[in-house]
Tab-separated table of N, CA and C and ligand atoms in Angstrom:
chain	number	residue	atom	x	y	z
L	1	MET	N	-55.710	-200.876	42.956
L	1	MET	CA	-55.052	-201.253	41.697
L	1	MET	C	-53.553	-201.426	41.913
L	2	LYS	N	-53.002	-202.497	41.324
L	2	LYS	CA	-51.564	-202.717	41.376
L	2	LYS	C	-50.893	-202.095	40.153
L	3	SER	N	-49.618	-201.765	40.313
L	3	SER	CA	-48.846	-201.206	39.199
L	3	SER	C	-47.449	-201.817	39.219
L	4	TYR	N	-46.940	-202.164	38.070
L	4	TYR	CA	-45.631	-202.808	37.941
L	4	TYR	C	-44.868	-202.126	36.814
L	5	ARG	N	-43.573	-201.888	37.040
L	5	ARG	CA	-42.736	-201.246	36.007
L	5	ARG	C	-41.397	-201.961	35.934
L	6	LYS	N	-40.956	-202.251	34.703
L	6	LYS	CA	-39.623	-202.821	34.532
L	6	LYS	C	-39.031	-202.376	33.196
L	7	GLU	N	-37.711	-202.150	33.184
L	7	GLU	CA	-37.001	-201.855	31.943
L	7	GLU	C	-36.269	-203.112	31.497
L	8	LEU	N	-36.452	-203.481	30.234
L	8	LEU	CA	-35.713	-204.580	29.621
L	8	LEU	C	-34.607	-203.957	28.765
L	9	TRP	N	-33.374	-204.458	28.929
L	9	TRP	CA	-32.233	-203.879	28.191
L	9	TRP	C	-31.786	-204.803	27.070
L	10	PHE	N	-31.422	-204.192	25.952
L	10	PHE	CA	-30.955	-204.953	24.794
L	10	PHE	C	-29.681	-204.321	24.248
L	11	ASP	N	-28.744	-205.179	23.857
L	11	ASP	CA	-27.511	-204.708	23.228
L	11	ASP	C	-27.325	-205.532	21.956
L	12	VAL	N	-27.931	-205.064	20.873
L	12	VAL	CA	-27.943	-205.810	19.622
L	12	VAL	C	-26.638	-205.544	18.870
L	13	PRO	N	-25.871	-206.591	18.525
L	13	PRO	CA	-24.575	-206.374	17.866
L	13	PRO	C	-24.689	-205.890	16.423
L	14	SER	N	-25.838	-206.143	15.783
L	14	SER	CA	-26.025	-205.707	14.397
L	14	SER	C	-26.816	-204.397	14.373
L	15	ARG	N	-26.878	-203.773	13.201
L	15	ARG	CA	-27.608	-202.502	13.087
L	15	ARG	C	-29.110	-202.725	13.208
L	16	THR	N	-29.604	-203.829	12.598
L	16	THR	CA	-31.039	-204.103	12.662
L	16	THR	C	-31.271	-205.534	13.151
L	17	ALA	N	-32.385	-205.754	13.823
L	17	ALA	CA	-32.753	-207.092	14.311
L	17	ALA	C	-34.189	-207.068	14.809
L	18	PHE	N	-34.795	-208.258	14.818
L	18	PHE	CA	-36.109	-208.446	15.427
L	18	PHE	C	-35.964	-209.514	16.507
L	19	ILE	N	-36.337	-209.163	17.736
L	19	ILE	CA	-36.149	-210.069	18.874
L	19	ILE	C	-37.504	-210.356	19.511
L	20	ASN	N	-37.811	-211.642	19.669
L	20	ASN	CA	-39.063	-212.037	20.323
L	20	ASN	C	-38.917	-211.813	21.836
L	21	ILE	N	-39.708	-210.914	22.393
L	21	ILE	CA	-39.613	-210.591	23.824
L	21	ILE	C	-40.846	-211.081	24.604
L	22	THR	N	-41.638	-211.944	23.976
L	22	THR	CA	-42.876	-212.411	24.621
L	22	THR	C	-42.587	-213.070	25.976
L	23	GLY	N	-41.565	-213.942	26.011
L	23	GLY	CA	-41.239	-214.641	27.254
L	23	GLY	C	-40.825	-213.673	28.357
L	24	LEU	N	-40.063	-212.640	27.981
L	24	LEU	CA	-39.633	-211.649	28.982
L	24	LEU	C	-40.828	-210.885	29.536
L	25	VAL	N	-41.784	-210.567	28.666
L	25	VAL	CA	-42.976	-209.845	29.123
L	25	VAL	C	-43.820	-210.752	30.012
L	26	GLN	N	-43.888	-212.042	29.665
L	26	GLN	CA	-44.629	-212.991	30.507
L	26	GLN	C	-44.006	-213.094	31.896
L	27	GLU	N	-42.661	-213.075	31.947
L	27	GLU	CA	-41.983	-213.094	33.249
L	27	GLU	C	-42.349	-211.853	34.059
L	28	CYS	N	-42.417	-210.706	33.395
L	28	CYS	CA	-42.827	-209.469	34.079
L	28	CYS	C	-44.237	-209.612	34.633
L	29	LEU	N	-45.115	-210.179	33.822
L	29	LEU	CA	-46.511	-210.337	34.252
L	29	LEU	C	-46.590	-211.245	35.487
L	30	GLU	N	-45.823	-212.351	35.466
L	30	GLU	CA	-45.820	-213.251	36.625
L	30	GLU	C	-45.293	-212.534	37.863
L	31	ALA	N	-44.216	-211.734	37.688
L	31	ALA	CA	-43.630	-211.009	38.819
L	31	ALA	C	-44.599	-209.955	39.367
L	32	SER	N	-45.443	-209.418	38.484
L	32	SER	CA	-46.362	-208.354	38.911
L	32	SER	C	-47.470	-208.886	39.803
L	33	GLY	N	-47.825	-210.154	39.642
L	33	GLY	CA	-48.948	-210.715	40.390
L	33	GLY	C	-50.300	-210.231	39.903
L	34	ILE	N	-50.315	-209.493	38.803
L	34	ILE	CA	-51.574	-208.941	38.270
L	34	ILE	C	-52.285	-210.012	37.442
L	35	ARG	N	-53.591	-210.161	37.696
L	35	ARG	CA	-54.387	-211.207	37.039
L	35	ARG	C	-55.317	-210.632	35.978
L	36	ASP	N	-55.663	-209.351	36.141
L	36	ASP	CA	-56.622	-208.742	35.220
L	36	ASP	C	-56.255	-207.271	35.033
L	37	GLY	N	-55.967	-206.854	33.784
L	37	GLY	CA	-55.561	-205.468	33.564
L	37	GLY	C	-54.999	-205.281	32.174
L	38	LEU	N	-53.994	-204.396	32.088
L	38	LEU	CA	-53.389	-204.049	30.801
L	38	LEU	C	-51.874	-204.015	30.944
L	39	ALA	N	-51.198	-204.475	29.884
L	39	ALA	CA	-49.734	-204.391	29.819
L	39	ALA	C	-49.357	-203.495	28.648
L	40	LEU	N	-48.568	-202.468	28.940
L	40	LEU	CA	-48.008	-201.583	27.913
L	40	LEU	C	-46.543	-201.951	27.750
L	41	ILE	N	-46.110	-202.113	26.512
L	41	ILE	CA	-44.698	-202.407	26.241
L	41	ILE	C	-44.244	-201.428	25.163
L	42	ASN	N	-43.271	-200.556	25.490
L	42	ASN	CA	-42.832	-199.566	24.496
L	42	ASN	C	-41.315	-199.437	24.435
L	43	ALA	N	-40.840	-199.187	23.210
L	43	ALA	CA	-39.430	-198.869	23.025
L	43	ALA	C	-39.172	-197.504	23.652
L	44	MET	N	-38.018	-197.346	24.329
L	44	MET	CA	-37.693	-196.064	24.960
L	44	MET	C	-36.697	-195.278	24.111
L	45	HIS	N	-36.602	-195.645	22.836
L	45	HIS	CA	-35.660	-194.985	21.918
L	45	HIS	C	-36.352	-194.714	20.595
L	46	ILE	N	-35.920	-193.660	19.910
L	46	ILE	CA	-36.607	-193.207	18.703
L	46	ILE	C	-36.104	-193.887	17.436
L	47	THR	N	-35.265	-194.905	17.598
L	47	THR	CA	-34.815	-195.699	16.454
L	47	THR	C	-35.056	-197.192	16.710
L	48	ALA	N	-36.046	-197.505	17.545
L	48	ALA	CA	-36.414	-198.894	17.840
L	48	ALA	C	-37.926	-198.976	17.998
L	49	SER	N	-38.469	-200.170	17.809
L	49	SER	CA	-39.918	-200.379	17.839
L	49	SER	C	-40.290	-201.547	18.734
L	50	VAL	N	-41.551	-201.541	19.160
L	50	VAL	CA	-42.173	-202.733	19.727
L	50	VAL	C	-43.445	-202.976	18.925
L	51	PHE	N	-43.623	-204.204	18.465
L	51	PHE	CA	-44.809	-204.512	17.657
L	51	PHE	C	-45.223	-205.968	17.905
L	52	ILE	N	-46.420	-206.298	17.446
L	52	ILE	CA	-46.938	-207.666	17.590
L	52	ILE	C	-47.180	-208.255	16.210
L	53	ASN	N	-46.670	-209.464	16.011
L	53	ASN	CA	-47.001	-210.216	14.812
L	53	ASN	C	-46.550	-211.666	15.001
L	54	ASP	N	-46.551	-212.422	13.937
L	54	ASP	CA	-46.187	-213.837	13.974
L	54	ASP	C	-44.668	-213.975	14.139
L	55	ASP	N	-44.239	-215.028	14.844
L	55	ASP	CA	-42.802	-215.326	14.936
L	55	ASP	C	-42.456	-216.282	13.802
L	56	GLU	N	-42.107	-215.715	12.665
L	56	GLU	CA	-41.900	-216.528	11.470
L	56	GLU	C	-40.734	-215.922	10.701
L	57	ARG	N	-39.728	-216.756	10.413
L	57	ARG	CA	-38.477	-216.261	9.842
L	57	ARG	C	-38.688	-215.538	8.504
L	58	GLY	N	-39.516	-216.131	7.640
L	58	GLY	CA	-39.759	-215.507	6.334
L	58	GLY	C	-40.359	-214.127	6.480
L	59	LEU	N	-41.272	-213.991	7.423
L	59	LEU	CA	-41.904	-212.690	7.645
L	59	LEU	C	-40.867	-211.658	8.083
L	60	HIS	N	-39.936	-212.068	8.942
L	60	HIS	CA	-38.917	-211.122	9.406
L	60	HIS	C	-38.000	-210.697	8.266
L	61	GLN	N	-37.680	-211.637	7.379
L	61	GLN	CA	-36.887	-211.272	6.198
L	61	GLN	C	-37.687	-210.340	5.288
L	62	ASP	N	-39.004	-210.580	5.196
L	62	ASP	CA	-39.859	-209.696	4.395
L	62	ASP	C	-39.874	-208.281	4.980
L	63	TYR	N	-39.946	-208.184	6.310
L	63	TYR	CA	-39.875	-206.849	6.944
L	63	TYR	C	-38.575	-206.149	6.564
L	64	GLN	N	-37.473	-206.875	6.702
L	64	GLN	CA	-36.155	-206.284	6.424
L	64	GLN	C	-36.125	-205.717	5.011
L	65	ARG	N	-36.567	-206.526	4.055
L	65	ARG	CA	-36.510	-206.094	2.655
L	65	ARG	C	-37.476	-204.944	2.397
L	66	TRP	N	-38.675	-205.044	2.938
L	66	TRP	CA	-39.698	-204.017	2.730
L	66	TRP	C	-39.239	-202.675	3.308
L	67	LEU	N	-38.731	-202.731	4.534
L	67	LEU	CA	-38.261	-201.486	5.172
L	67	LEU	C	-37.074	-200.898	4.418
L	68	GLU	N	-36.172	-201.760	3.957
L	68	GLU	CA	-34.995	-201.279	3.237
L	68	GLU	C	-35.392	-200.692	1.882
L	69	GLU	N	-36.441	-201.240	1.279
L	69	GLU	CA	-36.931	-200.664	0.014
L	69	GLU	C	-37.552	-199.294	0.258
L	70	LEU	N	-38.287	-199.171	1.345
L	70	LEU	CA	-38.967	-197.901	1.648
L	70	LEU	C	-37.973	-196.832	2.091
L	71	VAL	N	-37.070	-197.203	2.992
L	71	VAL	CA	-36.120	-196.241	3.575
L	71	VAL	C	-34.738	-196.889	3.669
L	72	PRO	N	-34.035	-196.944	2.544
L	72	PRO	CA	-32.703	-197.571	2.558
L	72	PRO	C	-31.742	-196.829	3.476
L	73	HIS	N	-30.850	-197.585	4.112
L	73	HIS	CA	-29.868	-196.959	5.007
L	73	HIS	C	-28.949	-196.021	4.221
L	74	GLU	N	-28.559	-196.465	3.015
L	74	GLU	CA	-27.631	-195.679	2.203
L	74	GLU	C	-28.286	-195.274	0.877
L	75	PRO	N	-27.895	-194.182	0.269
L	75	PRO	CA	-26.841	-193.279	0.764
L	75	PRO	C	-27.336	-192.447	1.949
L	76	ILE	N	-26.506	-192.289	2.943
L	76	ILE	CA	-26.946	-191.563	4.141
L	76	ILE	C	-27.208	-190.087	3.839
L	77	SER	N	-26.654	-189.583	2.709
L	77	SER	CA	-26.900	-188.187	2.315
L	77	SER	C	-28.343	-187.965	1.881
L	78	ARG	N	-29.104	-189.067	1.700
L	78	ARG	CA	-30.503	-188.985	1.287
L	78	ARG	C	-31.376	-188.322	2.361
L	79	TYR	N	-30.927	-188.364	3.624
L	79	TYR	CA	-31.761	-187.894	4.732
L	79	TYR	C	-31.267	-186.573	5.303
L	80	LEU	N	-32.151	-185.594	5.335
L	80	LEU	CA	-31.801	-184.291	5.919
L	80	LEU	C	-31.367	-184.461	7.373
L	81	HIS	N	-31.994	-185.418	8.075
L	81	HIS	CA	-31.654	-185.671	9.476
L	81	HIS	C	-30.158	-185.921	9.646
L	82	ASN	N	-29.539	-186.572	8.673
L	82	ASN	CA	-28.130	-186.940	8.802
L	82	ASN	C	-27.190	-185.739	8.687
L	83	ARG	N	-27.736	-184.560	8.327
L	83	ARG	CA	-26.914	-183.346	8.332
L	83	ARG	C	-26.509	-182.958	9.756
L	84	THR	N	-27.161	-183.595	10.750
L	84	THR	CA	-26.758	-183.367	12.148
L	84	THR	C	-25.427	-184.049	12.442
L	85	GLY	N	-24.949	-184.890	11.472
L	85	GLY	CA	-23.732	-185.664	11.706
L	85	GLY	C	-24.022	-187.111	12.046
L	86	GLU	N	-25.310	-187.427	12.245
L	86	GLU	CA	-25.705	-188.815	12.493
L	86	GLU	C	-25.845	-189.544	11.156
L	87	ASP	N	-25.989	-190.885	11.240
L	87	ASP	CA	-26.218	-191.669	10.022
L	87	ASP	C	-27.473	-192.534	10.150
L	88	ASN	N	-28.378	-192.147	11.068
L	88	ASN	CA	-29.507	-193.040	11.353
L	88	ASN	C	-30.859	-192.467	10.933
L	89	GLY	N	-30.848	-191.601	9.911
L	89	GLY	CA	-32.118	-191.049	9.417
L	89	GLY	C	-33.107	-192.144	9.059
L	90	ASP	N	-32.603	-193.201	8.413
L	90	ASP	CA	-33.485	-194.310	8.039
L	90	ASP	C	-34.081	-194.993	9.263
L	91	ALA	N	-33.300	-195.112	10.331
L	91	ALA	CA	-33.758	-195.819	11.535
L	91	ALA	C	-34.935	-195.088	12.192
L	92	HIS	N	-34.904	-193.746	12.181
L	92	HIS	CA	-36.042	-192.987	12.713
L	92	HIS	C	-37.315	-193.301	11.927
L	93	LEU	N	-37.180	-193.371	10.590
L	93	LEU	CA	-38.359	-193.612	9.752
L	93	LEU	C	-38.852	-195.053	9.896
L	94	LYS	N	-37.931	-195.999	10.012
L	94	LYS	CA	-38.319	-197.407	10.196
L	94	LYS	C	-39.065	-197.584	11.514
L	95	ARG	N	-38.599	-196.894	12.542
L	95	ARG	CA	-39.312	-196.949	13.824
L	95	ARG	C	-40.730	-196.390	13.681
L	96	GLN	N	-40.864	-195.324	12.885
L	96	GLN	CA	-42.193	-194.720	12.719
L	96	GLN	C	-43.144	-195.712	12.050
L	97	ILE	N	-42.627	-196.441	11.068
L	97	ILE	CA	-43.451	-197.420	10.350
L	97	ILE	C	-43.842	-198.577	11.272
L	98	MET	N	-42.896	-199.091	12.042
L	98	MET	CA	-43.140	-200.302	12.841
L	98	MET	C	-43.759	-199.988	14.199
L	99	GLY	N	-43.779	-198.720	14.607
L	99	GLY	CA	-44.527	-198.334	15.795
L	99	GLY	C	-43.698	-198.264	17.060
L	100	ARG	N	-44.198	-197.532	18.019
L	100	ARG	CA	-43.502	-197.319	19.296
L	100	ARG	C	-43.838	-198.358	20.345
L	101	GLU	N	-45.156	-198.754	20.444
L	101	GLU	CA	-45.588	-199.565	21.579
L	101	GLU	C	-46.733	-200.483	21.207
L	102	VAL	N	-46.983	-201.428	22.126
L	102	VAL	CA	-48.185	-202.250	22.048
L	102	VAL	C	-48.840	-202.280	23.426
L	103	VAL	N	-50.132	-202.531	23.435
L	103	VAL	CA	-50.885	-202.756	24.673
L	103	VAL	C	-51.545	-204.121	24.550
L	104	VAL	N	-51.380	-204.953	25.573
L	104	VAL	CA	-51.950	-206.298	25.558
L	104	VAL	C	-52.855	-206.440	26.778
L	105	ALA	N	-54.049	-206.982	26.574
L	105	ALA	CA	-54.952	-207.264	27.687
L	105	ALA	C	-54.377	-208.388	28.545
L	106	VAL	N	-54.576	-208.257	29.848
L	106	VAL	CA	-54.190	-209.314	30.794
L	106	VAL	C	-55.470	-209.929	31.345
L	107	THR	N	-55.638	-211.224	31.128
L	107	THR	CA	-56.844	-211.932	31.560
L	107	THR	C	-56.429	-213.207	32.278
L	108	GLU	N	-56.944	-213.407	33.485
L	108	GLU	CA	-56.635	-214.607	34.282
L	108	GLU	C	-55.132	-214.847	34.362
L	109	GLY	N	-54.387	-213.762	34.520
L	109	GLY	CA	-52.952	-213.860	34.768
L	109	GLY	C	-52.101	-214.152	33.548
L	110	ARG	N	-52.698	-214.045	32.350
L	110	ARG	CA	-51.875	-214.303	31.150
L	110	ARG	C	-52.138	-213.236	30.095
L	111	LEU	N	-51.164	-213.113	29.169
L	111	LEU	CA	-51.295	-212.185	28.053
L	111	LEU	C	-52.374	-212.720	27.114
L	112	ASP	N	-53.390	-211.910	26.872
L	112	ASP	CA	-54.593	-212.370	26.176
L	112	ASP	C	-54.450	-212.135	24.670
L	113	PHE	N	-53.613	-212.974	24.032
L	113	PHE	CA	-53.287	-212.810	22.617
L	113	PHE	C	-54.330	-213.435	21.703
L	114	GLY	N	-54.347	-212.958	20.462
L	114	GLY	CA	-55.013	-213.678	19.382
L	114	GLY	C	-54.080	-214.773	18.874
L	115	PRO	N	-54.575	-215.595	17.930
L	115	PRO	CA	-53.760	-216.698	17.414
L	115	PRO	C	-52.439	-216.203	16.827
L	116	TRP	N	-51.342	-216.816	17.217
L	116	TRP	CA	-49.998	-216.593	16.684
L	116	TRP	C	-49.379	-215.279	17.100
L	117	GLU	N	-50.072	-214.468	17.881
L	117	GLU	CA	-49.505	-213.168	18.253
L	117	GLU	C	-48.320	-213.327	19.204
L	118	GLN	N	-47.239	-212.603	18.887
L	118	GLN	CA	-46.034	-212.562	19.714
L	118	GLN	C	-45.550	-211.112	19.732
L	119	ILE	N	-44.810	-210.761	20.786
L	119	ILE	CA	-44.326	-209.386	20.922
L	119	ILE	C	-42.858	-209.328	20.498
L	120	PHE	N	-42.521	-208.331	19.693
L	120	PHE	CA	-41.150	-208.193	19.190
L	120	PHE	C	-40.571	-206.826	19.503
L	121	TYR	N	-39.261	-206.844	19.757
L	121	TYR	CA	-38.458	-205.627	19.775
L	121	TYR	C	-37.818	-205.503	18.395
L	122	GLY	N	-38.022	-204.379	17.741
L	122	GLY	CA	-37.410	-204.119	16.439
L	122	GLY	C	-36.296	-203.088	16.613
L	123	GLU	N	-35.084	-203.496	16.260
L	123	GLU	CA	-33.922	-202.601	16.379
L	123	GLU	C	-33.530	-202.115	14.982
L	124	PHE	N	-33.340	-200.804	14.853
L	124	PHE	CA	-32.969	-200.236	13.550
L	124	PHE	C	-31.680	-199.426	13.591
L	125	ASP	N	-31.093	-199.300	14.779
L	125	ASP	CA	-29.811	-198.596	14.909
L	125	ASP	C	-29.097	-199.162	16.139
L	126	GLY	N	-28.688	-200.426	16.029
L	126	GLY	CA	-28.169	-201.165	17.182
L	126	GLY	C	-26.717	-200.851	17.487
L	127	ARG	N	-26.059	-201.833	18.080
L	127	ARG	CA	-24.657	-201.735	18.490
L	127	ARG	C	-24.494	-200.792	19.676
L	128	ARG	N	-25.553	-200.653	20.469
L	128	ARG	CA	-25.491	-199.915	21.738
L	128	ARG	C	-26.668	-200.363	22.603
L	129	ARG	N	-26.539	-200.109	23.913
L	129	ARG	CA	-27.570	-200.551	24.844
L	129	ARG	C	-28.816	-199.686	24.734
L	130	LYS	N	-29.951	-200.363	24.620
L	130	LYS	CA	-31.233	-199.657	24.521
L	130	LYS	C	-32.281	-200.376	25.361
L	131	ARG	N	-33.352	-199.642	25.662
L	131	ARG	CA	-34.323	-200.125	26.641
L	131	ARG	C	-35.733	-200.262	26.078
L	132	VAL	N	-36.467	-201.185	26.682
L	132	VAL	CA	-37.911	-201.317	26.475
L	132	VAL	C	-38.574	-201.204	27.845
L	133	LEU	N	-39.637	-200.429	27.912
L	133	LEU	CA	-40.387	-200.276	29.161
L	133	LEU	C	-41.575	-201.219	29.181
L	134	VAL	N	-41.741	-201.926	30.293
L	134	VAL	CA	-42.932	-202.745	30.517
L	134	VAL	C	-43.689	-202.148	31.695
L	135	LYS	N	-44.920	-201.749	31.466
L	135	LYS	CA	-45.772	-201.197	32.525
L	135	LYS	C	-47.057	-202.000	32.545
L	136	ILE	N	-47.370	-202.555	33.698
L	136	ILE	CA	-48.573	-203.384	33.826
L	136	ILE	C	-49.417	-202.819	34.954
L	137	ILE	N	-50.701	-202.603	34.671
L	137	ILE	CA	-51.604	-202.106	35.714
L	137	ILE	C	-52.833	-203.022	35.778
L	138	GLY	N	-53.397	-203.152	36.948
L	138	GLY	CA	-54.575	-203.978	37.120
L	138	GLY	C	-54.688	-204.502	38.535
L	139	GLU	N	-55.386	-205.612	38.645
L	139	GLU	CA	-55.646	-206.187	39.971
L	139	GLU	C	-55.296	-207.658	40.003
K	201	ZN	ZN1	-30.883	-189.678	14.652
């Protein structure tokens, strides 16, 4: 069995963003030489997510509004977590909603997606360098 590991780095200038990382993961898969197996892609930070859905602008705006309605950034005093002196209590909860990782089947050397599926990095407390781990195993 082959194994491949790579960290993808992101430095998002805004507090929140959704970035399509499908092409970067495909490059990892090509570099791995793996034709059949599994790809795990996970955020390595507790205020960021990796998830799969459609690459559609309206949907991303809907996520932003929905998440902000559920867990607004302000007032920051709303979150007990922020008593630590941080202001990212909402970002921890948004990450919990949007998830930590995805696993994608690898078949005949390609990511075996359903229709319209794309992989996204979701940032909820940006303006600093953060990582995504790509781990691919197979043959
Ligand atoms: Zn925090």
